[in-house]
Amino acid sequence: MAGIRRTVVVKLDVDDSDATLLHETVEEYLWAANYVVRDAWQDDYKPTSKTKLHGRTYSTVRDETRLQANLVQSARNKAAEAIKGVVARWKNGKKASQPHFTTPSVRYDKRSATFYDDSVSLSTVSGRIEAEYVLPPEGENPHTKYLRNDDYEVTGATLQYRDATDTFYLHIGTKTDVESEIPDDGDTEHSTVLGVDLGIEQIAVTSTGMFWDGDYLNHRRWEYEWIRGRLQQTGTESAHRTIEQMGDRETRWVEDCLHCISKAIVQEAVTHGCNTIAFEELTDIRDRMPRAKKFHAWAFRRLYDYVAYKAEAEGIEATQIDPAYTSQRCSQCGTTLRENRPSQAEFSCQKCGYEVNADYNAAKNIGFKMLRAGQKSPHGGATRHLALKSGTLNVNGEYSPAE
C-alpha cells in the first residue's frame, strides 16, 4: 500500500470575536515555539529530542500561556524540527542561526481540531470556535477531489493568517491508501522540477524562462523610503501617524504583489506538469547577495511561503536547495568559473561560449541541483526532469521537446 497525501487550502468564515481568539492563539503559539528554541539555545550542544525538550519546557509554557495541552506539544514539535534543521546544517559545514518564528500560523492535529464536511472546530486560548468553510461550487477542484471525497481522510491542518486580505485559511492535510504495483520512491519517470532563482533586478526567474521584473517593486519601495524620510524630518505627531499608516499600506501592497507572483509561479509549474518547485536556500541570503537589503530578504521568504502553500493545493512540493556555484556554473556544458559571470545580468561561458541572462542560467542550475539530489534510480537511468520553456531535460542531458 502506498499513501497519497494532498493538501487543500480552505478559506474560513470567522466573525470578529472568533478572529480575535485566533489571533491571540497564534501569538501565544509562536511565543511557545520560540521559547522552546531559546531554551535549547542555552546549551552548547542543542537538544533535538522532543522528549527532552518537553521535560524542559512544557510546565513553563503551560504556566505562561493559555494554550491547550495539544497545542503546547504542537509548538514544541515545530521548534524541535527547526532545531534539527539547524543542527543538520552545522554538521554539513553550513551556516545557520537560531530559528525565530514570525509567520502567523498554528499546526492542528485531530485532537486540537475536529473536522466536519463544511466546517471545523478549532482549539483556541479560550475554548473552541466553530468556523465554516468557504467552498467553491461542486465541480472539478481540489475541494471536491480530496476534501469531499470519502476515500481521503483528514490528517490535520495548519491555520494561516494572511494580513493582506485579513483572512484566515486552513491548509487541510488529507491522505488515502491505494494499491500500487510500483514502489513509491517519489522518483518516477514523470517527476519534473521547476527551478526558481530570486534576485533584485528580477524578483523571480524560472527555468522555463518566465521573468518577474523587480524594477517596479524596488521603485515603489524607494518612494516609500523617501516620503518616510521627509516625514521623519518634520517630526510632528501627525507625521508619525502618517508614517505608521504608510507602513501598513506598503506591507499590504508588497504582499499583494508577491501573492500575484507566487500564483503565477505555481501556475507555471502546473502548466509544465512539475511535481517540485526548487528555490535556492534562503538562509543567509543577504551574505550571498550583498546588494540585498533586509526588505528583500523578507520579501524572498514571504514569496517562498506563498508559493509553498499555493503549491500544496496542487499537489506540488516546494523545497530549498544549496545554491553554491549556481550563478557561476554553465547550465549548458557544466563549466564552473567565476569569470563566467562578467556582470550582474550577463552569463557568458568561457568554455562553450553559451551566453544567456544570468538569472535564467541560475534558475536552470537550481533545478539541475534538485535533479541530481533526487537521482535514485538503481539502473542509472534519468528518472527526473527539469522543466524548460521548450521541453524537459533529464540529468543525463537528454532533451525532450514539448509536445
Tab-separated table of C-alpha atoms in Angstrom:
chain	number	residue	atom	x	y	z
A	1	MET	CA	0.000	0.000	0.000
A	2	ALA	CA	1.239	3.478	-0.874
A	3	GLY	CA	-0.244	6.544	0.774
A	4	ILE	CA	-1.219	9.546	-1.316
A	5	ARG	CA	-1.184	12.840	0.543
A	6	ARG	CA	-2.785	16.069	-0.654
A	7	THR	CA	-3.292	19.455	0.972
A	8	VAL	CA	-6.404	21.535	0.352
A	9	VAL	CA	-6.459	25.262	1.156
A	10	VAL	CA	-9.812	26.419	2.558
A	11	LYS	CA	-10.877	29.948	3.430
A	12	LEU	CA	-12.594	30.245	6.816
A	13	ASP	CA	-15.661	32.323	7.615
A	14	VAL	CA	-14.761	33.788	11.026
A	15	ASP	CA	-16.624	36.521	12.906
A	16	ASP	CA	-14.779	39.307	14.720
A	17	SER	CA	-14.839	37.792	18.207
A	18	ASP	CA	-13.587	34.411	16.985
A	19	ALA	CA	-10.941	36.139	14.850
A	20	THR	CA	-9.663	37.870	17.984
A	21	LEU	CA	-9.325	34.496	19.725
A	22	LEU	CA	-7.479	33.032	16.736
A	23	HIS	CA	-5.066	35.976	16.657
A	24	GLU	CA	-4.358	35.536	20.372
A	25	THR	CA	-3.874	31.796	19.846
A	26	VAL	CA	-1.395	32.419	17.021
A	27	GLU	CA	0.518	34.923	19.157
A	28	GLU	CA	0.827	32.557	22.142
A	29	TYR	CA	1.609	29.569	19.886
A	30	LEU	CA	4.527	31.450	18.293
A	31	TRP	CA	5.710	32.546	21.732
A	32	ALA	CA	5.682	28.912	22.870
A	33	ALA	CA	7.668	27.692	19.859
A	34	ASN	CA	10.205	30.493	20.239
A	35	TYR	CA	10.505	29.809	23.978
A	36	VAL	CA	11.433	26.174	23.287
A	37	VAL	CA	14.101	27.319	20.828
A	38	ARG	CA	15.503	29.872	23.295
A	39	ASP	CA	15.665	27.209	25.995
A	40	ALA	CA	17.536	24.831	23.685
A	41	TRP	CA	19.967	27.591	22.702
A	42	GLN	CA	21.246	27.828	26.258
A	43	ASP	CA	23.159	24.580	25.690
A	44	ASP	CA	26.383	24.228	23.726
A	45	TYR	CA	25.009	21.012	22.238
A	46	LYS	CA	21.467	21.862	21.157
A	47	PRO	CA	18.908	19.249	22.262
A	48	THR	CA	16.711	17.967	19.434
A	49	SER	CA	14.814	15.230	21.279
A	50	LYS	CA	11.127	16.079	21.619
A	51	THR	CA	11.025	14.148	24.880
A	52	LYS	CA	13.905	16.141	26.359
A	53	LEU	CA	12.502	19.458	25.133
A	54	HIS	CA	9.098	18.503	26.560
A	55	GLY	CA	10.572	17.859	30.004
A	56	ARG	CA	12.426	21.170	29.986
A	57	THR	CA	9.722	23.471	28.660
A	58	TYR	CA	6.219	22.005	28.997
A	59	SER	CA	5.410	23.239	32.503
A	60	THR	CA	6.647	26.771	31.830
A	61	VAL	CA	4.738	27.078	28.566
A	62	ARG	CA	1.542	25.829	30.228
A	63	ASP	CA	2.008	28.360	33.037
A	64	GLU	CA	2.845	31.294	30.737
A	65	THR	CA	0.211	30.697	28.052
A	66	ARG	CA	-3.446	29.754	27.771
A	67	LEU	CA	-2.731	27.098	25.153
A	68	GLN	CA	-4.419	23.726	25.413
A	69	ALA	CA	-2.003	20.814	26.023
A	70	ASN	CA	-2.069	19.534	22.438
A	71	LEU	CA	-1.167	22.960	21.046
A	72	VAL	CA	1.716	23.205	23.515
A	73	GLN	CA	3.003	19.895	22.181
A	74	SER	CA	2.463	21.069	18.605
A	75	ALA	CA	4.527	24.210	19.252
A	76	ARG	CA	7.266	22.100	20.846
A	77	ASN	CA	7.332	19.781	17.812
A	78	LYS	CA	7.585	22.760	15.474
A	79	ALA	CA	10.552	24.069	17.462
A	80	ALA	CA	12.217	20.636	17.602
A	81	GLU	CA	12.032	20.274	13.812
A	82	ALA	CA	13.590	23.704	13.307
A	83	ILE	CA	16.403	22.936	15.778
A	84	LYS	CA	17.107	19.638	13.997
A	85	GLY	CA	17.335	21.510	10.715
A	86	VAL	CA	19.922	23.915	12.119
A	87	VAL	CA	21.995	21.105	13.673
A	88	ALA	CA	21.908	19.213	10.363
A	89	ARG	CA	23.225	22.267	8.514
A	90	TRP	CA	26.022	22.690	11.068
A	91	LYS	CA	27.032	19.050	10.594
A	92	ASN	CA	27.300	19.692	6.867
A	93	GLY	CA	29.567	22.677	7.483
A	94	LYS	CA	26.894	25.262	6.590
A	95	LYS	CA	25.889	28.399	8.435
A	96	ALA	CA	22.585	28.558	10.290
A	97	SER	CA	21.307	30.851	13.008
A	98	GLN	CA	18.856	30.421	15.874
A	99	PRO	CA	15.338	29.876	14.470
A	100	HIS	CA	12.715	32.502	15.201
A	101	PHE	CA	9.082	32.032	14.209
A	102	THR	CA	7.079	35.021	12.952
A	103	THR	CA	4.727	33.613	10.291
A	104	PRO	CA	1.186	33.718	11.747
A	105	SER	CA	0.284	30.033	11.716
A	106	VAL	CA	-0.719	27.193	14.044
A	107	ARG	CA	-0.485	23.442	13.440
A	108	TYR	CA	-3.577	21.486	14.457
A	109	ASP	CA	-3.926	17.723	14.786
A	110	LYS	CA	-7.148	15.705	15.167
A	111	ARG	CA	-7.094	16.223	18.938
A	112	SER	CA	-6.948	20.025	18.824
A	113	ALA	CA	-9.292	20.317	15.822
A	114	THR	CA	-12.425	18.478	14.743
A	115	PHE	CA	-13.087	18.403	11.016
A	116	TYR	CA	-16.582	18.270	9.553
A	117	ASP	CA	-17.824	18.289	5.943
A	118	ASP	CA	-18.397	22.047	5.812
A	119	SER	CA	-16.761	23.406	8.972
A	120	VAL	CA	-14.061	22.939	11.582
A	121	SER	CA	-13.842	23.227	15.373
A	122	LEU	CA	-10.521	24.739	16.487
A	123	SER	CA	-8.957	24.922	19.926
A	124	THR	CA	-8.070	28.470	20.999
A	125	VAL	CA	-6.744	30.187	24.114
A	126	SER	CA	-10.327	30.367	25.348
A	127	GLY	CA	-12.215	27.215	24.432
A	128	ARG	CA	-13.130	26.198	20.911
A	129	ILE	CA	-14.565	28.123	17.989
A	130	GLU	CA	-16.604	26.848	15.056
A	131	ALA	CA	-15.679	28.187	11.612
A	132	GLU	CA	-17.449	27.376	8.375
A	133	TYR	CA	-15.537	26.612	5.178
A	134	VAL	CA	-15.908	28.975	2.232
A	135	LEU	CA	-16.017	26.355	-0.506
A	136	PRO	CA	-16.363	26.663	-4.285
A	137	PRO	CA	-19.337	25.032	-6.045
A	138	GLU	CA	-19.255	21.315	-6.678
A	139	GLY	CA	-17.060	20.568	-9.673
A	140	GLU	CA	-13.516	19.719	-10.692
A	141	ASN	CA	-11.442	21.303	-7.904
A	142	PRO	CA	-9.202	20.116	-5.030
A	143	HIS	CA	-12.003	20.547	-2.504
A	144	THR	CA	-14.252	18.081	-4.318
A	145	LYS	CA	-11.409	15.758	-5.284
A	146	TYR	CA	-9.887	15.412	-1.807
A	147	LEU	CA	-11.823	17.177	0.956
A	148	ARG	CA	-15.270	15.983	-0.094
A	149	ASN	CA	-14.033	12.567	-1.173
A	150	ASP	CA	-14.727	9.744	1.288
A	151	ASP	CA	-11.607	7.933	0.037
A	152	TYR	CA	-9.447	10.666	1.627
A	153	GLU	CA	-9.051	11.014	5.379
A	154	VAL	CA	-8.179	14.337	7.033
A	155	THR	CA	-4.883	14.025	8.922
A	156	GLY	CA	-4.530	17.536	10.362
A	157	ALA	CA	-4.269	21.145	9.289
A	158	THR	CA	-2.258	24.346	9.536
A	159	LEU	CA	-4.071	27.586	10.273
A	160	GLN	CA	-2.587	30.587	8.450
A	161	TYR	CA	-3.493	34.251	8.589
A	162	ARG	CA	-2.973	36.438	5.526
A	163	ASP	CA	-2.556	40.034	6.553
A	164	ALA	CA	-3.011	41.351	3.007
A	165	THR	CA	-6.612	40.118	2.899
A	166	ASP	CA	-7.281	39.979	6.668
A	167	THR	CA	-8.368	36.361	6.237
A	168	PHE	CA	-7.748	33.034	7.969
A	169	TYR	CA	-7.089	29.968	5.820
A	170	LEU	CA	-6.857	26.334	6.785
A	171	HIS	CA	-4.368	24.121	4.936
A	172	ILE	CA	-6.025	20.746	5.435
A	173	GLY	CA	-3.905	17.633	5.007
A	174	THR	CA	-5.617	14.571	3.539
A	175	LYS	CA	-4.439	11.028	2.940
A	176	THR	CA	-5.665	7.869	1.241
A	177	ASP	CA	-4.131	4.415	0.864
A	178	VAL	CA	-4.074	2.960	-2.646
A	179	GLU	CA	-2.717	-0.203	-4.180
A	180	SER	CA	0.431	0.344	-6.232
A	181	GLU	CA	2.397	-2.086	-8.353
A	182	ILE	CA	5.385	0.270	-8.395
A	183	PRO	CA	7.177	1.212	-5.163
A	184	ASP	CA	6.502	4.854	-4.378
A	185	ASP	CA	10.002	6.291	-4.026
A	186	GLY	CA	8.931	9.740	-5.151
A	187	ASP	CA	11.206	9.429	-8.189
A	188	THR	CA	9.108	8.274	-11.115
A	189	GLU	CA	9.598	8.877	-14.835
A	190	HIS	CA	7.098	11.727	-14.669
A	191	SER	CA	8.812	13.631	-11.849
A	192	THR	CA	9.587	17.123	-13.144
A	193	VAL	CA	11.294	20.060	-11.397
A	194	LEU	CA	10.787	23.796	-11.885
A	195	GLY	CA	13.870	25.806	-10.855
A	196	VAL	CA	13.407	29.348	-9.459
A	197	ASP	CA	16.122	31.984	-8.964
A	198	LEU	CA	15.478	35.048	-6.786
A	199	GLY	CA	17.104	38.429	-7.233
A	200	ILE	CA	16.848	42.206	-7.017
A	201	GLU	CA	16.592	43.258	-10.676
A	202	GLN	CA	14.435	40.207	-11.374
A	203	ILE	CA	12.392	39.215	-8.330
A	204	ALA	CA	11.997	35.697	-9.695
A	205	VAL	CA	13.066	33.789	-12.806
A	206	THR	CA	12.061	30.211	-13.627
A	207	SER	CA	13.873	27.510	-15.562
A	208	THR	CA	11.058	27.768	-18.115
A	209	GLY	CA	12.098	31.329	-18.945
A	210	MET	CA	9.457	33.309	-17.032
A	211	PHE	CA	10.680	36.629	-15.580
A	212	TRP	CA	9.136	38.892	-12.935
A	213	ASP	CA	10.805	42.292	-13.090
A	214	GLY	CA	11.794	43.860	-9.762
A	215	ASP	CA	12.098	47.449	-11.037
A	216	TYR	CA	8.554	48.474	-10.147
A	217	LEU	CA	8.745	46.865	-6.699
A	218	ASN	CA	12.125	48.468	-5.976
A	219	HIS	CA	10.949	51.857	-7.288
A	220	ARG	CA	7.836	51.862	-5.117
A	221	ARG	CA	9.969	50.787	-2.160
A	222	TRP	CA	12.312	53.750	-2.782
A	223	GLU	CA	9.337	56.137	-2.996
A	224	TYR	CA	8.034	54.965	0.374
A	225	GLU	CA	11.500	55.374	1.941
A	226	TRP	CA	11.868	58.885	0.502
A	227	ILE	CA	8.468	60.000	1.828
A	228	ARG	CA	9.203	58.449	5.243
A	229	GLY	CA	12.474	60.342	5.380
A	230	ARG	CA	10.728	63.653	4.700
A	231	LEU	CA	8.075	62.949	7.340
A	232	GLN	CA	10.715	61.982	9.918
A	233	GLN	CA	12.409	65.337	9.331
A	234	THR	CA	9.081	67.050	10.046
A	235	GLY	CA	8.892	65.257	13.394
A	236	THR	CA	5.281	66.138	14.240
A	237	GLU	CA	2.800	63.750	15.840
A	238	SER	CA	0.712	63.886	12.663
A	239	ALA	CA	3.769	62.940	10.593
A	240	HIS	CA	4.438	59.982	12.915
A	241	ARG	CA	0.850	58.711	12.467
A	242	THR	CA	1.208	59.065	8.709
A	243	ILE	CA	4.426	57.006	8.776
A	244	GLU	CA	2.629	54.193	10.629
A	245	GLN	CA	-0.258	54.257	8.151
A	246	MET	CA	2.203	54.216	5.253
A	247	GLY	CA	3.908	51.144	6.694
A	248	ASP	CA	0.609	49.241	6.737
A	249	ARG	CA	-0.228	50.319	3.169
A	250	GLU	CA	3.234	49.389	1.940
A	251	THR	CA	3.106	45.927	3.532
A	252	ARG	CA	-0.321	45.229	2.016
A	253	TRP	CA	0.830	46.419	-1.407
A	254	VAL	CA	4.004	44.310	-1.348
A	255	GLU	CA	2.169	41.221	-0.118
A	256	ASP	CA	-0.445	41.603	-2.872
A	257	CYS	CA	2.386	41.827	-5.401
A	258	LEU	CA	4.097	38.723	-4.004
A	259	HIS	CA	0.787	36.826	-3.986
A	260	CYS	CA	0.398	37.541	-7.713
A	261	ILE	CA	3.947	36.371	-8.466
A	262	SER	CA	3.568	33.224	-6.351
A	263	LYS	CA	0.305	32.359	-8.087
A	264	ALA	CA	1.997	32.728	-11.490
A	265	ILE	CA	4.959	30.557	-10.427
A	266	VAL	CA	2.662	27.771	-9.257
A	267	GLN	CA	0.647	28.051	-12.472
A	268	GLU	CA	3.878	27.732	-14.449
A	269	ALA	CA	4.641	24.535	-12.523
A	270	VAL	CA	1.145	23.197	-13.213
A	271	THR	CA	1.377	24.076	-16.915
A	272	HIS	CA	4.642	22.145	-17.270
A	273	GLY	CA	3.487	19.167	-15.182
A	274	CYS	CA	6.009	19.783	-12.373
A	275	ASN	CA	5.971	17.840	-9.100
A	276	THR	CA	8.558	20.044	-7.378
A	277	ILE	CA	9.413	23.762	-7.301
A	278	ALA	CA	13.048	24.259	-6.244
A	279	PHE	CA	14.261	27.547	-4.744
A	280	GLU	CA	17.711	28.480	-3.536
A	281	GLU	CA	18.253	28.176	0.237
A	282	LEU	CA	17.082	31.436	1.844
A	283	THR	CA	19.219	31.191	4.989
A	284	ASP	CA	21.928	33.902	4.956
A	285	ILE	CA	20.795	35.092	1.523
A	286	ARG	CA	21.956	38.641	2.290
A	287	ASP	CA	25.506	37.339	2.761
A	288	ARG	CA	25.397	35.829	-0.725
A	289	MET	CA	23.592	38.798	-2.249
A	290	PRO	CA	25.417	41.918	-0.982
A	291	ARG	CA	23.019	44.344	-2.684
A	292	ALA	CA	20.021	42.786	-0.954
A	293	LYS	CA	18.512	44.708	1.941
A	294	LYS	CA	16.510	43.433	4.879
A	295	PHE	CA	13.388	44.186	2.843
A	296	HIS	CA	14.498	41.865	0.034
A	297	ALA	CA	15.287	39.006	2.426
A	298	TRP	CA	11.818	39.417	3.966
A	299	ALA	CA	10.180	39.534	0.508
A	300	PHE	CA	12.016	36.383	-0.644
A	301	ARG	CA	10.888	34.441	2.438
A	302	ARG	CA	7.336	35.705	2.007
A	303	LEU	CA	7.328	34.725	-1.680
A	304	TYR	CA	8.599	31.234	-0.879
A	305	ASP	CA	5.923	30.772	1.814
A	306	TYR	CA	3.185	31.891	-0.592
A	307	VAL	CA	4.440	29.544	-3.311
A	308	ALA	CA	4.692	26.670	-0.820
A	309	TYR	CA	1.087	26.793	0.380
A	310	LYS	CA	-0.327	27.514	-3.105
A	311	ALA	CA	1.703	24.602	-4.475
A	312	GLU	CA	0.365	22.291	-1.746
A	313	ALA	CA	-3.147	22.792	-3.076
A	314	GLU	CA	-1.955	21.494	-6.459
A	315	GLY	CA	-0.112	18.503	-5.005
A	316	ILE	CA	3.263	20.139	-5.749
A	317	GLU	CA	6.152	20.299	-3.285
A	318	ALA	CA	8.193	23.467	-2.753
A	319	THR	CA	11.722	22.995	-1.442
A	320	GLN	CA	15.038	24.814	-0.988
A	321	ILE	CA	18.494	23.639	-2.077
A	322	ASP	CA	22.084	24.761	-1.523
A	323	PRO	CA	22.733	27.445	-4.182
A	324	ALA	CA	26.552	27.099	-4.181
A	325	TYR	CA	28.010	27.939	-7.615
A	326	THR	CA	24.624	28.111	-9.355
A	327	SER	CA	25.498	31.624	-10.551
A	328	GLN	CA	28.911	30.572	-11.913
A	329	ARG	CA	28.043	27.197	-13.472
A	330	CYS	CA	27.169	26.970	-17.157
A	331	SER	CA	23.789	25.275	-17.476
A	332	GLN	CA	24.789	24.225	-20.996
A	333	CYS	CA	28.145	22.472	-20.506
A	334	GLY	CA	28.629	22.428	-16.714
A	335	THR	CA	31.812	24.510	-16.599
A	336	THR	CA	32.031	26.439	-13.312
A	337	LEU	CA	34.146	29.611	-13.343
A	338	ARG	CA	33.808	32.960	-11.606
A	339	GLU	CA	34.662	34.572	-14.947
A	340	ASN	CA	31.528	33.083	-16.485
A	341	ARG	CA	29.517	35.922	-14.918
A	342	PRO	CA	31.070	39.193	-16.130
A	343	SER	CA	28.198	41.316	-14.794
A	344	GLN	CA	25.096	41.097	-12.625
A	345	ALA	CA	22.806	40.459	-15.596
A	346	GLU	CA	25.037	38.573	-18.031
A	347	PHE	CA	26.297	34.997	-18.191
A	348	SER	CA	28.958	34.065	-20.730
A	349	CYS	CA	30.595	30.630	-20.518
A	350	GLN	CA	34.352	30.850	-21.021
A	351	LYS	CA	34.459	27.275	-22.367
A	352	CYS	CA	31.486	26.710	-24.674
A	353	GLY	CA	30.549	30.348	-25.363
A	354	TYR	CA	26.952	29.977	-24.102
A	355	GLU	CA	25.526	33.454	-23.475
A	356	VAL	CA	22.253	33.987	-21.634
A	357	ASN	CA	20.603	36.045	-18.897
A	358	ALA	CA	22.454	35.267	-15.653
A	359	ASP	CA	19.298	34.774	-13.571
A	360	TYR	CA	17.803	32.379	-16.126
A	361	ASN	CA	21.038	30.388	-16.134
A	362	ALA	CA	20.944	30.242	-12.313
A	363	ALA	CA	17.302	29.101	-12.305
A	364	LYS	CA	18.196	26.168	-14.561
A	365	ASN	CA	21.168	25.281	-12.339
A	366	ILE	CA	18.961	25.323	-9.224
A	367	GLY	CA	16.652	22.881	-10.978
A	368	PHE	CA	19.622	20.731	-12.057
A	369	LYS	CA	20.844	20.554	-8.442
A	370	MET	CA	17.435	19.302	-7.371
A	371	LEU	CA	17.546	16.709	-10.165
A	372	ARG	CA	20.931	15.399	-9.097
A	373	ALA	CA	19.955	15.384	-5.413
A	374	GLY	CA	16.913	13.263	-6.194
A	375	GLN	CA	18.541	10.852	-8.653
A	376	LYS	CA	17.999	7.426	-7.085
A	377	SER	CA	17.395	5.078	-9.994
A	378	PRO	CA	19.218	1.776	-9.307
A	379	HIS	CA	19.727	1.310	-13.032
A	380	GLY	CA	21.418	4.666	-13.523
A	381	GLY	CA	18.610	5.931	-15.727
A	382	ALA	CA	17.438	9.519	-15.634
A	383	THR	CA	14.148	9.437	-13.766
A	384	ARG	CA	13.740	13.166	-13.070
A	385	HIS	CA	13.428	16.046	-15.479
A	386	LEU	CA	13.993	19.791	-15.455
A	387	ALA	CA	11.197	21.894	-16.935
A	388	LEU	CA	12.407	24.248	-19.692
A	389	LYS	CA	10.483	26.645	-21.891
A	390	SER	CA	10.592	24.343	-24.916
A	391	GLY	CA	10.569	20.930	-23.227
A	392	THR	CA	12.369	18.983	-20.491
A	393	LEU	CA	15.945	17.941	-19.807
A	394	ASN	CA	16.991	14.989	-17.685
A	395	VAL	CA	20.074	14.671	-15.506
A	396	ASN	CA	21.955	12.870	-18.287
A	397	GLY	CA	21.474	15.821	-20.618
A	398	GLU	CA	18.829	14.145	-22.764
A	399	TYR	CA	16.362	16.712	-24.140
A	400	SER	CA	12.677	16.025	-24.804
A	401	PRO	CA	10.759	18.731	-26.712
A	402	ALA	CA	7.357	19.848	-25.505
A	403	GLU	CA	4.502	18.028	-27.192
